[in-house]
CSV table of C-alpha atoms in Angstrom, one decimal:
chain,number,residue,atom,x,y,z
A,1,UNK,CA,211.1,17.3,62.8
A,2,UNK,CA,214.5,15.7,62.8
A,3,UNK,CA,215.0,12.8,60.5
A,4,UNK,CA,216.1,10.4,63.2
A,5,UNK,CA,212.7,10.5,64.9
A,6,UNK,CA,210.8,9.9,61.7
A,7,UNK,CA,211.4,6.1,61.7
A,8,UNK,CA,210.3,5.9,65.4
A,9,UNK,CA,207.0,7.7,64.6
A,10,UNK,CA,206.4,5.7,61.5
A,11,UNK,CA,207.0,2.4,63.4
A,12,UNK,CA,204.7,3.5,66.2
A,13,UNK,CA,202.0,4.4,63.8
A,14,UNK,CA,202.4,1.2,61.8
A,15,UNK,CA,202.3,-0.9,65.0
A,16,UNK,CA,199.1,0.9,66.2
A,17,UNK,CA,197.4,0.3,62.8
A,18,UNK,CA,198.5,-3.3,62.8
A,19,UNK,CA,197.2,-3.9,66.3
A,20,UNK,CA,193.8,-2.2,65.7
A,21,UNK,CA,193.1,-3.5,62.2
A,22,UNK,CA,192.3,-7.1,63.1
A,23,UNK,CA,189.6,-5.9,65.5
A,24,UNK,CA,187.5,-4.4,62.7
A,25,UNK,CA,184.7,-6.6,61.3
A,26,UNK,CA,184.4,-6.4,57.6
A,27,UNK,CA,180.6,-5.9,57.7
A,28,UNK,CA,180.9,-3.1,60.2
A,29,UNK,CA,183.6,-1.4,58.1
A,30,UNK,CA,181.4,-1.6,54.9
A,31,UNK,CA,178.4,-0.3,56.9
A,32,UNK,CA,180.5,2.6,58.2
A,33,UNK,CA,181.7,3.5,54.7
A,34,UNK,CA,178.2,3.4,53.2
A,35,UNK,CA,176.8,5.5,56.0
A,36,UNK,CA,179.6,8.1,55.6
A,37,UNK,CA,179.0,8.3,51.9
A,38,UNK,CA,175.2,8.8,52.5
A,39,UNK,CA,175.9,11.4,55.1
A,40,UNK,CA,178.3,13.3,52.8
A,41,UNK,CA,175.8,13.3,49.9
A,42,UNK,CA,172.9,14.5,52.1
A,43,UNK,CA,175.1,17.2,53.6
A,44,UNK,CA,176.2,18.4,50.2
A,45,UNK,CA,172.6,18.4,48.8
A,46,UNK,CA,171.3,20.3,51.8
A,47,UNK,CA,174.0,22.9,51.6
A,48,UNK,CA,173.4,23.3,47.9
A,49,UNK,CA,169.7,23.8,48.4
A,50,UNK,CA,170.2,26.3,51.1
A,51,UNK,CA,172.6,28.2,49.0
A,52,UNK,CA,170.1,28.4,46.1
A,53,UNK,CA,167.3,29.3,48.5
A,54,UNK,CA,169.2,32.0,50.3
A,55,UNK,CA,170.6,33.4,47.0
A,56,UNK,CA,167.1,33.8,45.6
A,57,UNK,CA,165.8,35.3,48.8
A,58,UNK,CA,168.7,37.8,49.1
A,59,UNK,CA,168.4,38.7,45.4
A,60,UNK,CA,164.6,39.3,45.7
A,61,UNK,CA,165.1,41.4,48.8
A,62,UNK,CA,167.8,43.5,47.2
A,63,UNK,CA,165.7,44.1,44.1
A,64,UNK,CA,162.7,45.1,46.2
A,65,UNK,CA,164.9,47.6,48.1
A,66,UNK,CA,166.3,48.9,44.8
A,67,UNK,CA,162.8,49.3,43.3
A,68,UNK,CA,161.7,51.3,46.4
A,69,UNK,CA,164.7,53.6,46.2
A,70,UNK,CA,164.1,54.2,42.4
A,71,UNK,CA,160.5,55.0,43.0
A,72,UNK,CA,161.4,57.5,45.7
A,73,UNK,CA,163.9,59.2,43.3
A,74,UNK,CA,161.3,59.4,40.6
A,75,UNK,CA,158.8,61.0,43.0
A,76,UNK,CA,161.3,63.6,44.1
A,77,UNK,CA,162.1,64.6,40.5
C-alpha cells in the first residue's frame, strides 16, 4: 500500500470509530465483554475435555488392537 493513502485510510477509520463510539451504552459494552469472556472460557474447557476424552478413547482402542495382534502372534508361534 502506498504511503500517501495510509493517512486517508487512518482518517476514515478514526472517523468511523469516533462516530460509532458514542452510540454504545457502557452497560451494554460491559455485558458484551463479560459474555465474551464466559463464552471463551466455556469453549476452552469443552475443547480441553473433549481432547482428554478422545485421547483416552483412542489410546484404549489402540492398546486393544495391539493386544489382539500380540495374542495372534503368540498363537501362531
